[in-house]
């Protein structure tokens, strides 16, 4: 990897010669070329002189600075090298701050900083380890590619990394972006949002994979082969927008848990395709059927005869064999009850006769005594 620039990193009275290497690769991103739709020919940006109307070769192209009255002043490399700026060859660290103090909107292109010569190895490691232990990043200014920029130096593993920063005046104000009226959010909605945040897992390799580039390459390959592109089946998008915020948050939590194979707080698997999900679905279906039967709602269904299994046949045969025995026992119990009833009635009749005889004897005895 070739360095794009070389300069010195100034840390107090310590000077560290470094070489800057591009940390990002713009060629790896998806890019398109312009074509003529009528015949597919390339449409190119040709450098043309606005005065002569002719194409200009690269070695004839220089720099110019346009003033406010649209006057272009030519500038050479010697003019730029003569600028009385210490940042032209040296990045002087002006302050050390916490990394969180840097507005992410200011972050620009990143560079790896390597040592430029053996003598720079020890001060390089010293600055790296000191920032790592102190949890600070360095801020300074450097002139790169014909312009001066803010720069942030931070440790990353065994390396020092330089991040070019935009100037504060290059960050646009937020006027017209915020909602026109104040929005009030309930405390339970904030808690639900925090629960949803906690339900998100860590990023995986699949999450940071460039699927768009792969899909685009498949379309290109299919066009070259005169076939239809083949894509893997992806997840279904949401069916529609849920206007109730709490419902949307709760549904999002359940969806996030199902995506990780976790169980919902309500005890089911959220209608998943696993065994617990099917069990919950069947239980809900049985409850719904029982509820319709109890309330008389729902369409009437014809009774169906269940399929006969060996276990069912055995139970049916045993029931048929036991039926005569139950009938005999019932008749015996009925006859026994009838016999006992007749005996009790006879006993009651005999007792009545004895009582009547005793009464007649008593009456007769009283008559004899009276005579």
mmCIF file of C-alpha atoms in Angstrom:
data_model
loop_
_atom_site.group_PDB
_atom_site.id
_atom_site.type_symbol
_atom_site.label_atom_id
_atom_site.label_comp_id
_atom_site.label_asym_id
_atom_site.label_seq_id
_atom_site.Cartn_x
_atom_site.Cartn_y
_atom_site.Cartn_z
ATOM 1 C CA UNK A 1 0.000 0.000 0.000
ATOM 2 C CA UNK A 2 1.458 3.342 -1.064
ATOM 3 C CA UNK A 3 1.245 6.400 1.211
ATOM 4 C CA UNK A 4 -0.810 9.345 0.012
ATOM 5 C CA UNK A 5 1.101 11.923 2.048
ATOM 6 C CA UNK A 6 4.070 12.275 4.394
ATOM 7 C CA UNK A 7 4.378 14.784 7.217
ATOM 8 C CA UNK A 8 5.462 15.098 10.830
ATOM 9 C CA UNK A 9 3.279 14.627 13.875
ATOM 10 C CA UNK A 10 4.230 17.166 16.535
ATOM 11 C CA UNK A 11 3.579 16.179 20.165
ATOM 12 C CA UNK A 12 5.013 19.000 22.260
ATOM 13 C CA UNK A 13 8.760 18.948 21.596
ATOM 14 C CA UNK A 14 8.507 15.408 20.195
ATOM 15 C CA UNK A 15 8.394 15.136 16.390
ATOM 16 C CA UNK A 16 7.214 11.901 14.778
ATOM 17 C CA UNK A 17 7.660 11.461 11.015
ATOM 18 C CA UNK A 18 4.623 9.588 9.692
ATOM 19 C CA UNK A 19 3.182 8.432 6.387
ATOM 20 C CA UNK A 20 -0.572 8.549 5.744
ATOM 21 C CA UNK A 21 -2.333 5.649 3.996
ATOM 22 C CA UNK A 22 -5.929 5.617 2.822
ATOM 23 C CA UNK A 23 -7.973 3.624 5.362
ATOM 24 C CA UNK A 24 -11.002 3.277 3.096
ATOM 25 C CA UNK A 25 -11.448 1.847 -0.402
ATOM 26 C CA UNK A 26 -14.005 3.738 -2.449
ATOM 27 C CA UNK A 27 -13.577 1.354 -5.394
ATOM 28 C CA UNK A 28 -15.192 -1.451 -3.384
ATOM 29 C CA UNK A 29 -18.515 0.385 -3.280
ATOM 30 C CA UNK A 30 -21.225 0.061 -5.917
ATOM 31 C CA UNK A 31 -20.694 2.487 -8.754
ATOM 32 C CA UNK A 32 -22.347 3.055 -12.115
ATOM 33 C CA UNK A 33 -21.238 4.574 -15.387
ATOM 34 C CA UNK A 34 -23.338 6.799 -17.587
ATOM 35 C CA UNK A 35 -24.475 5.348 -20.908
ATOM 36 C CA UNK A 36 -26.394 6.474 -23.956
ATOM 37 C CA UNK A 37 -29.753 4.673 -23.652
ATOM 38 C CA UNK A 38 -30.208 4.537 -27.423
ATOM 39 C CA UNK A 39 -27.140 2.414 -28.184
ATOM 40 C CA UNK A 40 -25.475 1.687 -24.792
ATOM 41 C CA UNK A 41 -22.419 3.802 -25.549
ATOM 42 C CA UNK A 42 -20.432 5.287 -22.647
ATOM 43 C CA UNK A 43 -21.019 8.949 -21.850
ATOM 44 C CA UNK A 44 -17.716 10.353 -20.602
ATOM 45 C CA UNK A 45 -16.722 13.558 -18.843
ATOM 46 C CA UNK A 46 -14.196 15.076 -21.180
ATOM 47 C CA UNK A 47 -11.991 17.938 -19.890
ATOM 48 C CA UNK A 48 -12.714 20.716 -22.368
ATOM 49 C CA UNK A 49 -11.354 24.247 -22.325
ATOM 50 C CA UNK A 50 -14.217 26.715 -21.990
ATOM 51 C CA UNK A 51 -12.398 29.273 -24.175
ATOM 52 C CA UNK A 52 -11.106 27.105 -27.026
ATOM 53 C CA UNK A 53 -13.741 24.344 -26.891
ATOM 54 C CA UNK A 54 -11.069 21.673 -27.285
ATOM 55 C CA UNK A 55 -10.201 18.663 -25.129
ATOM 56 C CA UNK A 56 -7.336 19.230 -22.659
ATOM 57 C CA UNK A 57 -4.804 16.552 -21.700
ATOM 58 C CA UNK A 58 -4.187 15.819 -17.974
ATOM 59 C CA UNK A 59 -0.669 17.319 -17.974
ATOM 60 C CA UNK A 60 -2.132 20.646 -19.110
ATOM 61 C CA UNK A 61 -4.615 20.872 -16.225
ATOM 62 C CA UNK A 62 -3.637 23.064 -13.258
ATOM 63 C CA UNK A 63 -5.286 24.736 -10.259
ATOM 64 C CA UNK A 64 -7.139 28.025 -10.101
ATOM 65 C CA UNK A 65 -8.888 29.926 -7.323
ATOM 66 C CA UNK A 66 -12.226 31.552 -8.157
ATOM 67 C CA UNK A 67 -12.910 34.849 -6.415
ATOM 68 C CA UNK A 68 -16.281 36.285 -5.436
ATOM 69 C CA UNK A 69 -16.567 38.226 -8.713
ATOM 70 C CA UNK A 70 -16.027 34.918 -10.606
ATOM 71 C CA UNK A 71 -12.438 35.757 -11.561
ATOM 72 C CA UNK A 72 -10.174 32.679 -11.744
ATOM 73 C CA UNK A 73 -6.609 33.199 -10.449
ATOM 74 C CA UNK A 74 -4.081 30.499 -11.504
ATOM 75 C CA UNK A 75 -2.067 28.887 -8.676
ATOM 76 C CA UNK A 76 0.970 26.645 -9.074
ATOM 77 C CA UNK A 77 2.458 24.038 -6.751
ATOM 78 C CA UNK A 78 5.203 26.522 -5.884
ATOM 79 C CA UNK A 79 2.567 29.040 -4.785
ATOM 80 C CA UNK A 80 1.006 26.500 -2.460
ATOM 81 C CA UNK A 81 4.371 25.373 -1.066
ATOM 82 C CA UNK A 82 5.185 28.995 -0.247
ATOM 83 C CA UNK A 83 2.177 29.343 2.070
ATOM 84 C CA UNK A 84 3.434 30.468 5.519
ATOM 85 C CA UNK A 85 1.539 27.681 7.307
ATOM 86 C CA UNK A 86 3.178 25.212 9.694
ATOM 87 C CA UNK A 87 0.398 22.747 8.838
ATOM 88 C CA UNK A 88 1.759 22.316 5.308
ATOM 89 C CA UNK A 89 4.309 19.776 6.548
ATOM 90 C CA UNK A 90 3.458 19.208 10.190
ATOM 91 C CA UNK A 91 0.350 18.180 12.129
ATOM 92 C CA UNK A 92 0.669 19.902 15.482
ATOM 93 C CA UNK A 93 -1.576 18.480 18.195
ATOM 94 C CA UNK A 94 -3.317 21.436 19.819
ATOM 95 C CA UNK A 95 -5.410 19.676 22.477
ATOM 96 C CA UNK A 96 -6.376 16.287 23.866
ATOM 97 C CA UNK A 97 -10.095 15.715 24.424
ATOM 98 C CA UNK A 98 -12.470 12.846 25.083
ATOM 99 C CA UNK A 99 -13.557 11.046 21.942
ATOM 100 C CA UNK A 100 -17.206 11.621 22.793
ATOM 101 C CA UNK A 101 -16.692 15.376 22.521
ATOM 102 C CA UNK A 102 -16.270 15.106 18.743
ATOM 103 C CA UNK A 103 -19.457 15.662 16.772
ATOM 104 C CA UNK A 104 -19.879 12.606 14.473
ATOM 105 C CA UNK A 105 -21.136 14.964 11.752
ATOM 106 C CA UNK A 106 -17.600 16.344 11.494
ATOM 107 C CA UNK A 107 -15.957 12.994 10.804
ATOM 108 C CA UNK A 108 -14.490 12.750 7.338
ATOM 109 C CA UNK A 109 -11.984 10.556 5.515
ATOM 110 C CA UNK A 110 -9.773 8.275 7.581
ATOM 111 C CA UNK A 111 -6.063 7.502 7.214
ATOM 112 C CA UNK A 112 -3.740 4.955 8.800
ATOM 113 C CA UNK A 113 -0.588 6.610 10.127
ATOM 114 C CA UNK A 114 2.576 4.546 9.863
ATOM 115 C CA UNK A 115 6.089 5.386 11.035
ATOM 116 C CA UNK A 116 8.330 6.993 8.417
ATOM 117 C CA UNK A 117 11.752 5.726 9.432
ATOM 118 C CA UNK A 118 13.195 3.659 12.322
ATOM 119 C CA UNK A 119 13.743 6.694 14.557
ATOM 120 C CA UNK A 120 9.990 7.357 14.656
ATOM 121 C CA UNK A 121 9.067 3.962 16.117
ATOM 122 C CA UNK A 122 9.573 4.769 19.826
ATOM 123 C CA UNK A 123 7.849 8.201 19.952
ATOM 124 C CA UNK A 124 5.056 6.726 17.817
ATOM 125 C CA UNK A 125 4.464 3.925 20.346
ATOM 126 C CA UNK A 126 4.738 6.407 23.230
ATOM 127 C CA UNK A 127 1.998 8.672 21.861
ATOM 128 C CA UNK A 128 -0.208 5.696 21.012
ATOM 129 C CA UNK A 129 0.055 4.098 24.462
ATOM 130 C CA UNK A 130 -0.376 7.414 26.300
ATOM 131 C CA UNK A 131 -3.613 8.234 24.450
ATOM 132 C CA UNK A 132 -4.856 4.684 24.974
ATOM 133 C CA UNK A 133 -4.283 4.799 28.738
ATOM 134 C CA UNK A 134 -5.544 8.366 29.108
ATOM 135 C CA UNK A 135 -8.644 7.687 26.978
ATOM 136 C CA UNK A 136 -8.087 10.823 24.918
ATOM 137 C CA UNK A 137 -7.810 11.771 21.260
ATOM 138 C CA UNK A 138 -5.605 14.494 19.803
ATOM 139 C CA UNK A 139 -6.881 17.459 17.789
ATOM 140 C CA UNK A 140 -4.779 19.428 15.348
ATOM 141 C CA UNK A 141 -4.632 20.918 11.860
ATOM 142 C CA UNK A 142 -3.019 19.630 8.690
ATOM 143 C CA UNK A 143 -2.889 20.795 5.069
ATOM 144 C CA UNK A 144 -3.796 17.947 2.722
ATOM 145 C CA UNK A 145 -4.550 18.031 -1.003
ATOM 146 C CA UNK A 146 -4.320 21.796 -1.237
ATOM 147 C CA UNK A 147 -6.500 22.682 1.752
ATOM 148 C CA UNK A 148 -6.126 22.938 5.516
ATOM 149 C CA UNK A 149 -8.350 20.734 7.623
ATOM 150 C CA UNK A 150 -8.961 19.842 11.213
ATOM 151 C CA UNK A 151 -7.713 16.369 12.117
ATOM 152 C CA UNK A 152 -8.237 13.943 14.953
ATOM 153 C CA UNK A 153 -5.550 11.462 15.990
ATOM 154 C CA UNK A 154 -6.671 8.391 17.897
ATOM 155 C CA UNK A 155 -5.207 4.981 18.775
ATOM 156 C CA UNK A 156 -6.680 1.877 17.174
ATOM 157 C CA UNK A 157 -4.977 -1.303 18.251
ATOM 158 C CA UNK A 158 -1.294 -0.990 17.422
ATOM 159 C CA UNK A 159 -1.863 1.888 15.017
ATOM 160 C CA UNK A 160 -2.510 5.584 15.114
ATOM 161 C CA UNK A 161 -5.399 6.687 12.910
ATOM 162 C CA UNK A 162 -6.014 10.185 11.554
ATOM 163 C CA UNK A 163 -9.582 11.279 10.883
ATOM 164 C CA UNK A 164 -10.059 14.441 8.849
ATOM 165 C CA UNK A 165 -12.741 16.686 10.421
ATOM 166 C CA UNK A 166 -15.006 19.253 8.847
ATOM 167 C CA UNK A 167 -14.792 22.797 10.136
ATOM 168 C CA UNK A 168 -17.681 23.835 12.412
ATOM 169 C CA UNK A 169 -18.952 26.308 9.804
ATOM 170 C CA UNK A 170 -19.301 23.416 7.347
ATOM 171 C CA UNK A 171 -22.025 21.851 9.492
ATOM 172 C CA UNK A 172 -25.403 23.195 8.453
ATOM 173 C CA UNK A 173 -27.823 24.484 11.099
ATOM 174 C CA UNK A 174 -30.891 22.420 12.014
ATOM 175 C CA UNK A 175 -33.346 25.173 11.088
ATOM 176 C CA UNK A 176 -36.482 23.726 9.533
ATOM 177 C CA UNK A 177 -35.617 20.142 10.460
ATOM 178 C CA UNK A 178 -37.146 19.862 13.916
ATOM 179 C CA UNK A 179 -40.928 19.283 14.323
ATOM 180 C CA UNK A 180 -42.949 22.472 14.233
ATOM 181 C CA UNK A 181 -44.747 21.690 17.476
ATOM 182 C CA UNK A 182 -43.509 20.123 20.684
ATOM 183 C CA UNK A 183 -44.030 16.378 20.950
ATOM 184 C CA UNK A 184 -44.703 14.831 24.361
ATOM 185 C CA UNK A 185 -43.703 11.221 24.954
ATOM 186 C CA UNK A 186 -45.188 9.251 27.859
ATOM 187 C CA UNK A 187 -42.931 7.525 30.372
ATOM 188 C CA UNK A 188 -44.315 4.077 29.550
ATOM 189 C CA UNK A 189 -43.528 4.661 25.867
ATOM 190 C CA UNK A 190 -39.931 5.493 26.754
ATOM 191 C CA UNK A 191 -39.694 2.305 28.856
ATOM 192 C CA UNK A 192 -41.134 0.285 25.985
ATOM 193 C CA UNK A 193 -38.570 1.814 23.617
ATOM 194 C CA UNK A 194 -35.775 0.941 26.067
ATOM 195 C CA UNK A 195 -37.071 -2.631 26.244
ATOM 196 C CA UNK A 196 -36.996 -2.766 22.462
ATOM 197 C CA UNK A 197 -33.409 -1.469 22.468
ATOM 198 C CA UNK A 198 -32.402 -4.172 24.970
ATOM 199 C CA UNK A 199 -34.004 -6.849 22.791
ATOM 200 C CA UNK A 200 -31.643 -6.072 19.908
ATOM 201 C CA UNK A 201 -28.662 -8.405 19.761
ATOM 202 C CA UNK A 202 -25.122 -7.646 18.698
ATOM 203 C CA UNK A 203 -24.158 -7.145 15.075
ATOM 204 C CA UNK A 204 -23.191 -10.300 13.226
ATOM 205 C CA UNK A 205 -21.130 -10.825 10.091
ATOM 206 C CA UNK A 206 -24.376 -11.224 8.171
ATOM 207 C CA UNK A 207 -25.561 -7.807 9.351
ATOM 208 C CA UNK A 208 -22.491 -5.984 8.040
ATOM 209 C CA UNK A 209 -22.417 -7.858 4.730
ATOM 210 C CA UNK A 210 -23.028 -5.900 1.523
ATOM 211 C CA UNK A 211 -26.082 -7.785 0.208
ATOM 212 C CA UNK A 212 -26.930 -4.981 -2.213
ATOM 213 C CA UNK A 213 -23.650 -5.433 -4.073
ATOM 214 C CA UNK A 214 -24.170 -9.215 -4.307
ATOM 215 C CA UNK A 215 -27.716 -8.787 -5.603
ATOM 216 C CA UNK A 216 -26.540 -6.261 -8.180
ATOM 217 C CA UNK A 217 -23.780 -8.608 -9.364
ATOM 218 C CA UNK A 218 -26.366 -11.404 -9.708
ATOM 219 C CA UNK A 219 -28.541 -9.181 -11.901
ATOM 220 C CA UNK A 220 -25.533 -8.340 -14.085
ATOM 221 C CA UNK A 221 -24.554 -12.022 -14.358
ATOM 222 C CA UNK A 222 -28.128 -12.986 -15.242
ATOM 223 C CA UNK A 223 -28.288 -10.369 -18.009
ATOM 224 C CA UNK A 224 -24.997 -11.595 -19.457
ATOM 225 C CA UNK A 225 -26.258 -15.214 -19.379
ATOM 226 C CA UNK A 226 -29.734 -14.270 -20.712
ATOM 227 C CA UNK A 227 -31.499 -15.789 -17.721
ATOM 228 C CA UNK A 228 -33.636 -14.694 -14.815
ATOM 229 C CA UNK A 229 -31.758 -13.611 -11.666
ATOM 230 C CA UNK A 230 -31.880 -16.034 -8.756
ATOM 231 C CA UNK A 231 -32.288 -14.604 -5.274
ATOM 232 C CA UNK A 232 -32.719 -16.240 -1.915
ATOM 233 C CA UNK A 233 -36.093 -15.799 -0.293
ATOM 234 C CA UNK A 234 -35.896 -12.944 2.181
ATOM 235 C CA UNK A 235 -38.065 -11.990 5.118
ATOM 236 C CA UNK A 236 -41.480 -10.530 4.465
ATOM 237 C CA UNK A 237 -41.800 -6.773 5.013
ATOM 238 C CA UNK A 238 -44.271 -5.498 7.620
ATOM 239 C CA UNK A 239 -47.877 -5.829 6.484
ATOM 240 C CA UNK A 240 -48.714 -2.218 7.250
ATOM 241 C CA UNK A 241 -48.007 0.760 9.441
ATOM 242 C CA UNK A 242 -49.167 0.464 13.042
ATOM 243 C CA UNK A 243 -50.423 3.857 14.133
ATOM 244 C CA UNK A 244 -50.542 3.024 17.853
ATOM 245 C CA UNK A 245 -47.026 3.627 19.167
ATOM 246 C CA UNK A 246 -47.217 1.253 22.147
ATOM 247 C CA UNK A 247 -48.560 -1.573 19.965
ATOM 248 C CA UNK A 248 -45.778 -1.021 17.453
ATOM 249 C CA UNK A 249 -43.136 -1.125 20.220
ATOM 250 C CA UNK A 250 -44.552 -4.288 21.791
ATOM 251 C CA UNK A 251 -44.838 -6.018 18.417
ATOM 252 C CA UNK A 252 -41.270 -4.985 17.620
ATOM 253 C CA UNK A 253 -39.998 -6.515 20.881
ATOM 254 C CA UNK A 254 -41.768 -9.797 20.129
ATOM 255 C CA UNK A 255 -40.439 -9.821 16.573
ATOM 256 C CA UNK A 256 -36.882 -9.189 17.780
ATOM 257 C CA UNK A 257 -37.134 -12.045 20.271
ATOM 258 C CA UNK A 258 -38.554 -14.410 17.658
ATOM 259 C CA UNK A 259 -35.685 -13.505 15.318
ATOM 260 C CA UNK A 260 -33.214 -14.658 18.010
ATOM 261 C CA UNK A 261 -35.270 -17.735 18.926
ATOM 262 C CA UNK A 262 -36.166 -16.448 22.377
ATOM 263 C CA UNK A 263 -39.445 -17.030 24.178
ATOM 264 C CA UNK A 264 -41.942 -14.234 24.656
ATOM 265 C CA UNK A 265 -42.686 -13.005 28.168
ATOM 266 C CA UNK A 266 -46.248 -14.364 27.888
ATOM 267 C CA UNK A 267 -44.899 -17.916 27.847
ATOM 268 C CA UNK A 268 -45.310 -18.752 24.151
ATOM 269 C CA UNK A 269 -42.858 -18.542 21.352
ATOM 270 C CA UNK A 270 -44.743 -15.709 19.738
ATOM 271 C CA UNK A 271 -46.384 -17.866 17.125
ATOM 272 C CA UNK A 272 -43.079 -19.221 15.886
ATOM 273 C CA UNK A 273 -42.652 -22.377 13.871
ATOM 274 C CA UNK A 274 -41.012 -24.305 16.716
ATOM 275 C CA UNK A 275 -42.779 -26.888 18.900
ATOM 276 C CA UNK A 276 -43.734 -24.379 21.572
ATOM 277 C CA UNK A 277 -45.153 -22.047 18.919
ATOM 278 C CA UNK A 278 -47.281 -24.842 17.429
ATOM 279 C CA UNK A 279 -48.444 -25.905 20.880
ATOM 280 C CA UNK A 280 -49.513 -22.364 21.724
ATOM 281 C CA UNK A 281 -51.332 -22.106 18.411
ATOM 282 C CA UNK A 282 -53.180 -25.378 18.955
ATOM 283 C CA UNK A 283 -54.133 -24.392 22.507
ATOM 284 C CA UNK A 284 -55.483 -21.069 21.294
ATOM 285 C CA UNK A 285 -57.462 -22.861 18.590
ATOM 286 C CA UNK A 286 -58.989 -25.279 21.130
ATOM 287 C CA UNK A 287 -59.923 -22.419 23.439
ATOM 288 C CA UNK A 288 -61.523 -20.516 20.581
ATOM 289 C CA UNK A 289 -63.536 -23.606 19.540
ATOM 290 C CA UNK A 290 -64.679 -24.231 23.117
ATOM 291 C CA UNK A 291 -65.705 -20.592 23.473
ATOM 292 C CA UNK A 292 -67.807 -20.727 20.301
ATOM 293 C CA UNK A 293 -69.453 -23.948 21.431
ATOM 294 C CA UNK A 294 -70.319 -22.493 24.845
ATOM 295 C CA UNK A 295 -71.764 -19.277 23.472
ATOM 296 C CA UNK A 296 -73.486 -20.829 20.485
ATOM 297 C CA UNK A 297 -71.443 -18.697 18.081
ATOM 298 C CA UNK A 298 -69.680 -19.768 14.965
ATOM 299 C CA UNK A 299 -70.830 -21.940 12.094
ATOM 300 C CA UNK A 300 -72.304 -25.341 12.849
ATOM 301 C CA UNK A 301 -70.128 -28.263 11.875
ATOM 302 C CA UNK A 302 -71.148 -31.823 11.059
ATOM 303 C CA UNK A 303 -70.022 -34.464 13.485
ATOM 304 C CA UNK A 304 -67.289 -36.567 12.080
ATOM 305 C CA UNK A 305 -66.353 -40.081 13.112
ATOM 306 C CA UNK A 306 -62.772 -40.189 14.316
ATOM 307 C CA UNK A 307 -60.407 -42.587 12.667
ATOM 308 C CA UNK A 308 -60.263 -45.977 14.443
ATOM 309 C CA UNK A 309 -56.938 -46.866 15.967
ATOM 310 C CA UNK A 310 -55.885 -50.110 17.711
ATOM 311 C CA UNK A 311 -56.155 -48.402 21.083
ATOM 312 C CA UNK A 312 -59.650 -47.144 20.240
ATOM 313 C CA UNK A 313 -60.757 -50.614 19.036
ATOM 314 C CA UNK A 314 -59.518 -52.233 22.256
ATOM 315 C CA UNK A 315 -61.404 -49.708 24.391
ATOM 316 C CA UNK A 316 -64.596 -50.289 22.347
ATOM 317 C CA UNK A 317 -64.379 -54.111 22.706
ATOM 318 C CA UNK A 318 -63.817 -53.864 26.461
ATOM 319 C CA UNK A 319 -66.832 -51.560 26.766
ATOM 320 C CA UNK A 320 -69.023 -54.010 24.826
ATOM 321 C CA UNK A 321 -67.938 -56.964 27.020
ATOM 322 C CA UNK A 322 -68.556 -55.020 30.212
ATOM 323 C CA UNK A 323 -72.056 -53.865 29.188
ATOM 324 C CA UNK A 324 -73.851 -57.268 29.804
ATOM 325 C CA UNK A 325 -72.166 -57.658 33.178
ATOM 326 C CA UNK A 326 -73.300 -54.192 34.199
ATOM 327 C CA UNK A 327 -76.882 -54.930 33.088
ATOM 328 C CA UNK A 328 -76.976 -58.236 35.089
ATOM 329 C CA UNK A 329 -75.627 -56.548 38.179
ATOM 330 C CA UNK A 330 -78.227 -53.819 37.838
ATOM 331 C CA UNK A 331 -81.098 -56.327 37.553
ATOM 332 C CA UNK A 332 -79.814 -58.254 40.592
ATOM 333 C CA UNK A 333 -79.660 -55.066 42.600
ATOM 334 C CA UNK A 334 -83.216 -54.202 41.555
ATOM 335 C CA UNK A 335 -84.573 -57.666 42.464
ATOM 336 C CA UNK A 336 -82.790 -57.580 45.808
ATOM 337 C CA UNK A 337 -84.328 -54.221 46.564
ATOM 338 C CA UNK A 338 -87.790 -55.517 45.653
ATOM 339 C CA UNK A 339 -87.419 -58.607 47.901
ATOM 340 C CA UNK A 340 -86.260 -56.499 50.802
ATOM 341 C CA UNK A 341 -89.233 -54.209 50.277
ATOM 342 C CA UNK A 342 -91.721 -57.102 50.321
ATOM 343 C CA UNK A 343 -90.165 -58.534 53.473
ATOM 344 C CA UNK A 344 -90.342 -55.200 55.209
ATOM 345 C CA UNK A 345 -93.977 -54.833 54.201
ATOM 346 C CA UNK A 346 -94.782 -58.320 55.537
ATOM 347 C CA UNK A 347 -93.041 -57.510 58.810
ATOM 348 C CA UNK A 348 -95.019 -54.324 59.087
ATOM 349 C CA UNK A 349 -98.293 -56.290 58.449
ATOM 350 C CA UNK A 350 -97.461 -58.929 61.060
ATOM 351 C CA UNK A 351 -96.671 -56.277 63.609
ATOM 352 C CA UNK A 352 -99.971 -54.543 62.925
ATOM 353 C CA UNK A 353 -101.880 -57.823 63.476
ATOM 354 C CA UNK A 354 -100.080 -58.437 66.790
ATOM 355 C CA UNK A 355 -100.893 -54.904 67.925
ATOM 356 C CA UNK A 356 -104.563 -55.280 67.031
ATOM 357 C CA UNK A 357 -104.827 -58.634 68.941
ATOM 358 C CA UNK A 358 -103.231 -57.141 71.982
ATOM 359 C CA UNK A 359 -105.672 -54.270 71.894
ATOM 360 C CA UNK A 360 -108.668 -56.628 71.720
ATOM 361 C CA UNK A 361 -107.382 -58.656 74.665
ATOM 362 C CA UNK A 362 -106.974 -55.521 76.731
ATOM 363 C CA UNK A 363 -110.528 -54.372 75.968
ATOM 364 C CA UNK A 364 -111.982 -57.752 76.842
ATOM 365 C CA UNK A 365 -110.130 -57.829 80.139
ATOM 366 C CA UNK A 366 -111.479 -54.415 81.091
ATOM 367 C CA UNK A 367 -115.030 -55.616 80.342
ATOM 368 C CA UNK A 368 -114.757 -58.662 82.626
ATOM 369 C CA UNK A 369 -113.449 -56.549 85.491
ATOM 370 C CA UNK A 370 -116.288 -54.092 85.137
ATOM 371 C CA UNK A 371 -118.939 -56.960 85.282
#
